[in-house]
mmCIF file of C-alpha atoms in Angstrom:
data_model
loop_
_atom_site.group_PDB
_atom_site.id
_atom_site.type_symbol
_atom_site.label_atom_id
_atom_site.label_comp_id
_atom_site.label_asym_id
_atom_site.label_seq_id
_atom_site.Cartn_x
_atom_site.Cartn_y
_atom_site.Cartn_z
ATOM 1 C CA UNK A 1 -18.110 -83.378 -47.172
ATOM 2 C CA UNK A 2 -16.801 -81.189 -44.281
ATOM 3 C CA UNK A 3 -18.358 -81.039 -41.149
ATOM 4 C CA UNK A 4 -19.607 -77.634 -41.136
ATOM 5 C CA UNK A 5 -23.304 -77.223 -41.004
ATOM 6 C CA UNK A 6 -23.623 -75.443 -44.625
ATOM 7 C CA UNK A 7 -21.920 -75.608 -47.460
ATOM 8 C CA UNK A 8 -20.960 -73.349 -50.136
ATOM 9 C CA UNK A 9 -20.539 -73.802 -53.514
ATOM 10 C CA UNK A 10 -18.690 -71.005 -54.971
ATOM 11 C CA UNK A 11 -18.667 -70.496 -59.015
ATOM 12 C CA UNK A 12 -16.673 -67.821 -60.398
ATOM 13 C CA UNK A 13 -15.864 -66.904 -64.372
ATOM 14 C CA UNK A 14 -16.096 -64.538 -66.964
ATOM 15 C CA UNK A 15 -19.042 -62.615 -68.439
ATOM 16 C CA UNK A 16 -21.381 -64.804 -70.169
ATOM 17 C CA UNK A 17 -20.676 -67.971 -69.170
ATOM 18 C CA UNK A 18 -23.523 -69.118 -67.913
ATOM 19 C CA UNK A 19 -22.974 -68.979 -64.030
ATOM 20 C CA UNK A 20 -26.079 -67.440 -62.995
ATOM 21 C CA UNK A 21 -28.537 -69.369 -65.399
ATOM 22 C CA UNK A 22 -26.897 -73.034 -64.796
ATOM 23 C CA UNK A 23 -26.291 -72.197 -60.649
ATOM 24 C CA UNK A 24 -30.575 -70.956 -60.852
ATOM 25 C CA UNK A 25 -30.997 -74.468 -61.838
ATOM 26 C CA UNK A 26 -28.449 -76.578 -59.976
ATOM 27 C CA UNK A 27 -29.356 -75.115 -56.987
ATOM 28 C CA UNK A 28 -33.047 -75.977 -57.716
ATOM 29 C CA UNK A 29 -32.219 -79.127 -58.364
ATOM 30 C CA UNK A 30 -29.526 -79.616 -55.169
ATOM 31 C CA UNK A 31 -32.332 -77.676 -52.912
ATOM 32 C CA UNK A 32 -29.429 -75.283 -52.195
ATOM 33 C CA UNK A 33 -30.078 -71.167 -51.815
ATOM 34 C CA UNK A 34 -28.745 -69.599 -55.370
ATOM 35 C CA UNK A 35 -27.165 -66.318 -54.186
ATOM 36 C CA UNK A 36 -26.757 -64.208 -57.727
ATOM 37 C CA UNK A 37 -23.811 -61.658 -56.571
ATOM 38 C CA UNK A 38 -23.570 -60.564 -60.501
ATOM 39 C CA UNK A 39 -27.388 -59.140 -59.775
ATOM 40 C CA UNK A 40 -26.572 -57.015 -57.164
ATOM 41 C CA UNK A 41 -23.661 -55.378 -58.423
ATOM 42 C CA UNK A 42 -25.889 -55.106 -61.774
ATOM 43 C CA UNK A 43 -28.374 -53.342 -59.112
ATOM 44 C CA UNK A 44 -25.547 -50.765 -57.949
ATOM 45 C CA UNK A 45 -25.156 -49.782 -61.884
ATOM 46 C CA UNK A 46 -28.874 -49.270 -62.568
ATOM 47 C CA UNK A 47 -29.071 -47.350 -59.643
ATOM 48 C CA UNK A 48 -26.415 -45.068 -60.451
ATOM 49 C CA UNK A 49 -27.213 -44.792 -64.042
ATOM 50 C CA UNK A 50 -30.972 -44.230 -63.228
ATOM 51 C CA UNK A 51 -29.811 -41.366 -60.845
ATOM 52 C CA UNK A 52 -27.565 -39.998 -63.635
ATOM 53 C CA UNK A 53 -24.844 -41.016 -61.684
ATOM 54 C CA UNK A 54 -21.529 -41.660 -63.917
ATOM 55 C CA UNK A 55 -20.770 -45.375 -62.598
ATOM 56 C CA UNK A 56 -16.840 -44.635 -63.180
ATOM 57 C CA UNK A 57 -16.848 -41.562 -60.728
ATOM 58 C CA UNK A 58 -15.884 -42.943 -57.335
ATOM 59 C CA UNK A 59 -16.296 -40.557 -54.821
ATOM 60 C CA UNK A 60 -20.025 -40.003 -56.536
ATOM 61 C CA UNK A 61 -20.976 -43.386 -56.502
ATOM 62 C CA UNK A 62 -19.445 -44.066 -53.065
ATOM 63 C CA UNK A 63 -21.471 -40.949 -51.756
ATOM 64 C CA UNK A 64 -24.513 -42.576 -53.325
ATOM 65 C CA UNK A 65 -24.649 -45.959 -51.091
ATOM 66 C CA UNK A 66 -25.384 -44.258 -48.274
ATOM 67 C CA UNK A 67 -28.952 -43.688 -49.813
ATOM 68 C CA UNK A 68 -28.860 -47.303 -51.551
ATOM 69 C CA UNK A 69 -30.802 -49.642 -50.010
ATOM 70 C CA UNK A 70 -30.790 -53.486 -51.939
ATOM 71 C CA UNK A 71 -32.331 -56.747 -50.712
ATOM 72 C CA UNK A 72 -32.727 -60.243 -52.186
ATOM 73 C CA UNK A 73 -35.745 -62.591 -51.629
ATOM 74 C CA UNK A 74 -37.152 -65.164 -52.736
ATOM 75 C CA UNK A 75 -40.458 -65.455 -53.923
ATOM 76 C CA UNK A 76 -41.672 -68.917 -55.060
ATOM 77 C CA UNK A 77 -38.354 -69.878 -55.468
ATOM 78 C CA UNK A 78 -37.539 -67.070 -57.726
ATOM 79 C CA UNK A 79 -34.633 -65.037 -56.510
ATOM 80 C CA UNK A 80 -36.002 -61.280 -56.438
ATOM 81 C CA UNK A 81 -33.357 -57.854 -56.313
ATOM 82 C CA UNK A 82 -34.655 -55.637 -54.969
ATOM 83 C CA UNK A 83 -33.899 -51.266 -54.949
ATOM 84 C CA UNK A 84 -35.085 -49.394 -52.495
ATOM 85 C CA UNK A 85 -37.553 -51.395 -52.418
ATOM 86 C CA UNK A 86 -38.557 -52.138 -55.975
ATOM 87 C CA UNK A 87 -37.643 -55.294 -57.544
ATOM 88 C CA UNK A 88 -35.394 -54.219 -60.500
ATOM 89 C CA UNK A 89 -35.065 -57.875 -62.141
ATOM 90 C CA UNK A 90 -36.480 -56.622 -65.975
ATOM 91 C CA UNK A 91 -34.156 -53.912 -65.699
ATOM 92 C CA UNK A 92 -30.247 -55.320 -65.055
ATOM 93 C CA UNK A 93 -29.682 -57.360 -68.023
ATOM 94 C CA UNK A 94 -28.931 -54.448 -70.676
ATOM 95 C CA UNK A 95 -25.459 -53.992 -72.186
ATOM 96 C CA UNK A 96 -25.586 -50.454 -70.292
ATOM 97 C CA UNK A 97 -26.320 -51.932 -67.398
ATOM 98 C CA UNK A 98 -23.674 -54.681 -67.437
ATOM 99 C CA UNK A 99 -20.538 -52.207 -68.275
ATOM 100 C CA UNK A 100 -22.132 -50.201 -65.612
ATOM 101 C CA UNK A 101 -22.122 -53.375 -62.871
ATOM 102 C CA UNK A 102 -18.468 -53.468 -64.140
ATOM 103 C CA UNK A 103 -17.322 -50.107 -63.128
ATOM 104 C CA UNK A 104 -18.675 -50.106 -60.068
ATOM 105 C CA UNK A 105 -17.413 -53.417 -58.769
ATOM 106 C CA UNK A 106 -14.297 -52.171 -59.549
ATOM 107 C CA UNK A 107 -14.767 -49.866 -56.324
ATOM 108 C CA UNK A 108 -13.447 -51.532 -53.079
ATOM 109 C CA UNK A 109 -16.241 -49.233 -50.772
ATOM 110 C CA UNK A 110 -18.805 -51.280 -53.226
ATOM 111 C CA UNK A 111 -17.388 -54.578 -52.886
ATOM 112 C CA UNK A 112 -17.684 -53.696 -49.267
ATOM 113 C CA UNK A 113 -20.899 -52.326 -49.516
ATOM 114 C CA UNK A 114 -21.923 -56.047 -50.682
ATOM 115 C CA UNK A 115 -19.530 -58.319 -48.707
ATOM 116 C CA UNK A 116 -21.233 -58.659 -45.403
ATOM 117 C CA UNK A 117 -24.649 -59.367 -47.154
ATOM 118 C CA UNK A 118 -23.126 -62.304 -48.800
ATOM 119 C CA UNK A 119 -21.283 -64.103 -46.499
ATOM 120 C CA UNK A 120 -24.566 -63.679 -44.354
ATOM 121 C CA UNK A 121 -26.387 -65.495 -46.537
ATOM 122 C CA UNK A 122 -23.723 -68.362 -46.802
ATOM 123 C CA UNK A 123 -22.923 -68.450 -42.696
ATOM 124 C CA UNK A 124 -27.432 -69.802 -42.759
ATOM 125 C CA UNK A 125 -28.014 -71.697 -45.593
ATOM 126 C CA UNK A 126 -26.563 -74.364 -47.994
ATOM 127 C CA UNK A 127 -25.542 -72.237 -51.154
ATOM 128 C CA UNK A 128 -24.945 -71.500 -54.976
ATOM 129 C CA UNK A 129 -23.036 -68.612 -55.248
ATOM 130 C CA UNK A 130 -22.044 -66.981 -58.668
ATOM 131 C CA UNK A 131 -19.824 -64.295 -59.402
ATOM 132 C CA UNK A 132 -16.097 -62.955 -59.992
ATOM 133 C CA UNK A 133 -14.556 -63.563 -56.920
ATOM 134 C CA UNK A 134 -16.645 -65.484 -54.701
ATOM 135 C CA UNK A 135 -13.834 -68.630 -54.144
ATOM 136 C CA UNK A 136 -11.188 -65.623 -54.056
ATOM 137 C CA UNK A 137 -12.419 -63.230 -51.457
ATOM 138 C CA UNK A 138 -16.165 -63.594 -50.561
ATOM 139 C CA UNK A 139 -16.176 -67.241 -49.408
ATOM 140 C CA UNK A 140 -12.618 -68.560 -49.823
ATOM 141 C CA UNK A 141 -13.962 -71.383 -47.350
ATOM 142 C CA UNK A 142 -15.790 -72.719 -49.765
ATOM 143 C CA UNK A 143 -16.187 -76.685 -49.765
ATOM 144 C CA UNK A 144 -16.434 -76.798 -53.761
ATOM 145 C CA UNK A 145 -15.024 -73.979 -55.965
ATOM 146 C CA UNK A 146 -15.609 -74.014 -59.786
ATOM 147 C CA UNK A 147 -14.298 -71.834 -62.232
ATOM 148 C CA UNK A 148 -16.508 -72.003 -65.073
ATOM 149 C CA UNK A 149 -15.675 -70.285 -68.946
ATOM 150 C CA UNK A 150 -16.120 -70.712 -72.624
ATOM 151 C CA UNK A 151 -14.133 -69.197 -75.588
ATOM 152 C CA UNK A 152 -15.681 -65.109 -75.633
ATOM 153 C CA UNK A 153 -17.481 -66.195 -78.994
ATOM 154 C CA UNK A 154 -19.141 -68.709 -77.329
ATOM 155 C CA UNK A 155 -20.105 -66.791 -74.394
ATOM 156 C CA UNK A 156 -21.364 -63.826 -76.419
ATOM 157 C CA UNK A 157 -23.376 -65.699 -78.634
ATOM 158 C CA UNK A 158 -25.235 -67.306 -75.998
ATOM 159 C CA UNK A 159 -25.940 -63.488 -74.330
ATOM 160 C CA UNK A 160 -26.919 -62.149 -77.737
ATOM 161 C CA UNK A 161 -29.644 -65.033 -78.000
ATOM 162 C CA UNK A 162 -30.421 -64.077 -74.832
ATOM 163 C CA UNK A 163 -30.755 -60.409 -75.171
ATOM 164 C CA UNK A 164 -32.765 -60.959 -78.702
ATOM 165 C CA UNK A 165 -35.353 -62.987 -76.975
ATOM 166 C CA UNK A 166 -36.123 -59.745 -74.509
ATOM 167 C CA UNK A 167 -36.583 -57.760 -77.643
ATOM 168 C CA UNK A 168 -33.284 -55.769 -76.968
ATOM 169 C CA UNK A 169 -31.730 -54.333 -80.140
ATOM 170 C CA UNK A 170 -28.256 -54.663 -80.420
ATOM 171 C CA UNK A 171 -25.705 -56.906 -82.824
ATOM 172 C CA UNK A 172 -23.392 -59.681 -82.433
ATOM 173 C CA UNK A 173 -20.800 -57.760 -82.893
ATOM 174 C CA UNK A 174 -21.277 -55.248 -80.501
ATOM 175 C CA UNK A 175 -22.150 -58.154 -77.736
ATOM 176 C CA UNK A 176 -18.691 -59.658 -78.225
ATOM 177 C CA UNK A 177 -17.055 -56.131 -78.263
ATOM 178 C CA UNK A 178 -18.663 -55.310 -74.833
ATOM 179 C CA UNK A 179 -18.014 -59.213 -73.502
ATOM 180 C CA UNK A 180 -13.854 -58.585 -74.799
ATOM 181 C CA UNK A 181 -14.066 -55.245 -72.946
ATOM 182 C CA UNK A 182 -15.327 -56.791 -69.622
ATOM 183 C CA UNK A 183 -13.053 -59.412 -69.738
ATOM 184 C CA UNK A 184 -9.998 -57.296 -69.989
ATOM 185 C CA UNK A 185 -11.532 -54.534 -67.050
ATOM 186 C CA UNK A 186 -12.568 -57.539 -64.676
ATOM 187 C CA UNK A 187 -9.027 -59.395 -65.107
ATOM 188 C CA UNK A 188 -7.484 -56.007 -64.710
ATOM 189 C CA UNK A 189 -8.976 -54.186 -62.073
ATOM 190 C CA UNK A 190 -6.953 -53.269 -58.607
ATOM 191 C CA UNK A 191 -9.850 -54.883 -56.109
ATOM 192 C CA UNK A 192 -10.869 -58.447 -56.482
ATOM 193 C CA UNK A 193 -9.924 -58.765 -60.330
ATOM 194 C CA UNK A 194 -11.414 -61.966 -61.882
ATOM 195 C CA UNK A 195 -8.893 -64.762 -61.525
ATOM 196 C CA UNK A 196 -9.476 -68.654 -60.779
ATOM 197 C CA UNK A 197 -8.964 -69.523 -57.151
ATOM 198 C CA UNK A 198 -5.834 -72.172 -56.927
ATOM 199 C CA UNK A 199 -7.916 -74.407 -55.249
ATOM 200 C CA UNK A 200 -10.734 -73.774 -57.758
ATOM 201 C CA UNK A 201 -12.253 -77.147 -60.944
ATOM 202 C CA UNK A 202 -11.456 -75.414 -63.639
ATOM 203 C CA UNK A 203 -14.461 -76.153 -66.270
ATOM 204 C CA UNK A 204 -14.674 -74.938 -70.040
ATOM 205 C CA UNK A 205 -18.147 -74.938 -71.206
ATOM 206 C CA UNK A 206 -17.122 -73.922 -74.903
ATOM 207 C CA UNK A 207 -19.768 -76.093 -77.006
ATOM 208 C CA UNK A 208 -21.571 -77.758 -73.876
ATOM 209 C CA UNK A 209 -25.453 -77.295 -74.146
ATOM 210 C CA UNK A 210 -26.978 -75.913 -70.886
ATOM 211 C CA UNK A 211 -27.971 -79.380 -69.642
ATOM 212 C CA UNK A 212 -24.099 -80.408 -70.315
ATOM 213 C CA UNK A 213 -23.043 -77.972 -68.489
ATOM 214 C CA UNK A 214 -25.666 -78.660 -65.574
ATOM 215 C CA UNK A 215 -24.648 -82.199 -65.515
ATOM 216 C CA UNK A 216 -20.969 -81.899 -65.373
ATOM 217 C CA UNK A 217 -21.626 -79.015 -61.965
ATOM 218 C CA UNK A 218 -24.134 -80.937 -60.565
ATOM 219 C CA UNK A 219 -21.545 -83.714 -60.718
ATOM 220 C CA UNK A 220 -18.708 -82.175 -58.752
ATOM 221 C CA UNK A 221 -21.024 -81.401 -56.248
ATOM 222 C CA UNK A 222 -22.329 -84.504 -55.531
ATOM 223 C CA UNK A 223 -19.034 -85.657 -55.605
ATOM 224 C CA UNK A 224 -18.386 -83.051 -52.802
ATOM 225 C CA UNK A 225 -21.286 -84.179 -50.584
ATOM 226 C CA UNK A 226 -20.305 -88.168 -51.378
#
């Protein structure tokens, strides 16, 4: 393990596969700080969509930050995002919501916007930190980078279990539309698009249960801190 006095544990990938559900519990497990990145740009969309903001109009949304406020806590060990104040958390996981998160994060002032917040958090505390270009751009000092992804069947039906046990109505079919979409703006966009770091584990959960895929993380870590 290097010598610096945190480490980071940087997990990028796709939509859907599983980074923010198996870091939650790796980091639990590790005792490490799980920074969800995906939430807060997922907080950016709701709050322009809530405002009747059109997420894909940049100089709008870029005007808007200035009266955004977002903060994550941590209450009982449960990461809380927070919107001006108001935690947001039963809001953010809607299809809306996520093609929403998607446009904006698209917008360099909003990757901004988020950047300094994030590398805060890693420069204090060991971390877990999921998103799209975390081992890329936000902490490309990371110790242990892992670039996790499963076929996009795989990865939408696990979201469209997920999404039927909140009660939201909506079809297979259009989960793995709106997963195919993502995939192909994330990969494509001009700032940060979703790529795996060079120096990144590449690891394809396609068929793992969650615990597999828990395991084989949890295992690269430890093999980091060895």
């Amino acid at each position: 393990m290097s010598e610096k006095k945190h480490m980071a544990v940087a997990i990028d990938g796709p939509s859907g596969a599983g980074k923010s559900t198996i870091s939650r519990i790796l980091a639990k497990e590790l005792g490490f700080v799980y920074v969800d990145t995906g939430a807060l740009y997922r907080a950016v969309g709701y709050y322009m969509l809530s405002n009747n903001i059109d997420p894909k109009d940049a100089d709008t949304v870029v005007a808007a930050l200035t009266d955004l406020t977002l903060e994550m806590r941590y209450v009982g060990g449960e990461q809380q995002v927070l919107v001006n104040g108001a935690d947001v958390g039963g809001y953010i996981r809607t299809p809306e919501v996520s093609m929403a998160a998607s446009a904006v994060s698209a917008l360099p002032p909003v990757r901004q916007f988020l950047l300094d917040t994030q590398r805060r958090i890693a420069a204090t505390e060991n971390v877990i930190m999921d998103g799209r270009d975390i081992g890329t751009v936000v902490l490309p000092q990371a110790e242990l980078k892992i670039f996790l992804t499963a076929t996009a069947e795989d990865r939408a039906q696990r979201r469209f279990a997920e999404l039927q046990e909140k009660g939201i109505a909506t079809t297979f079919e259009e989960v793995l539309a709106d997963m195919q979409k993502r995939d192909y703006d994330d990969s494509h966009r001009a700032a940060a698009p979703l790529k795996q770091a060079d120096d990144a584990r590449l690891v394809d959960t396609t068929g793992f249960t969650l615990e597999q895929s828990v395991a084989t993380l949890k295992g690269l870590v430890e093999e980091m801190m060895a």
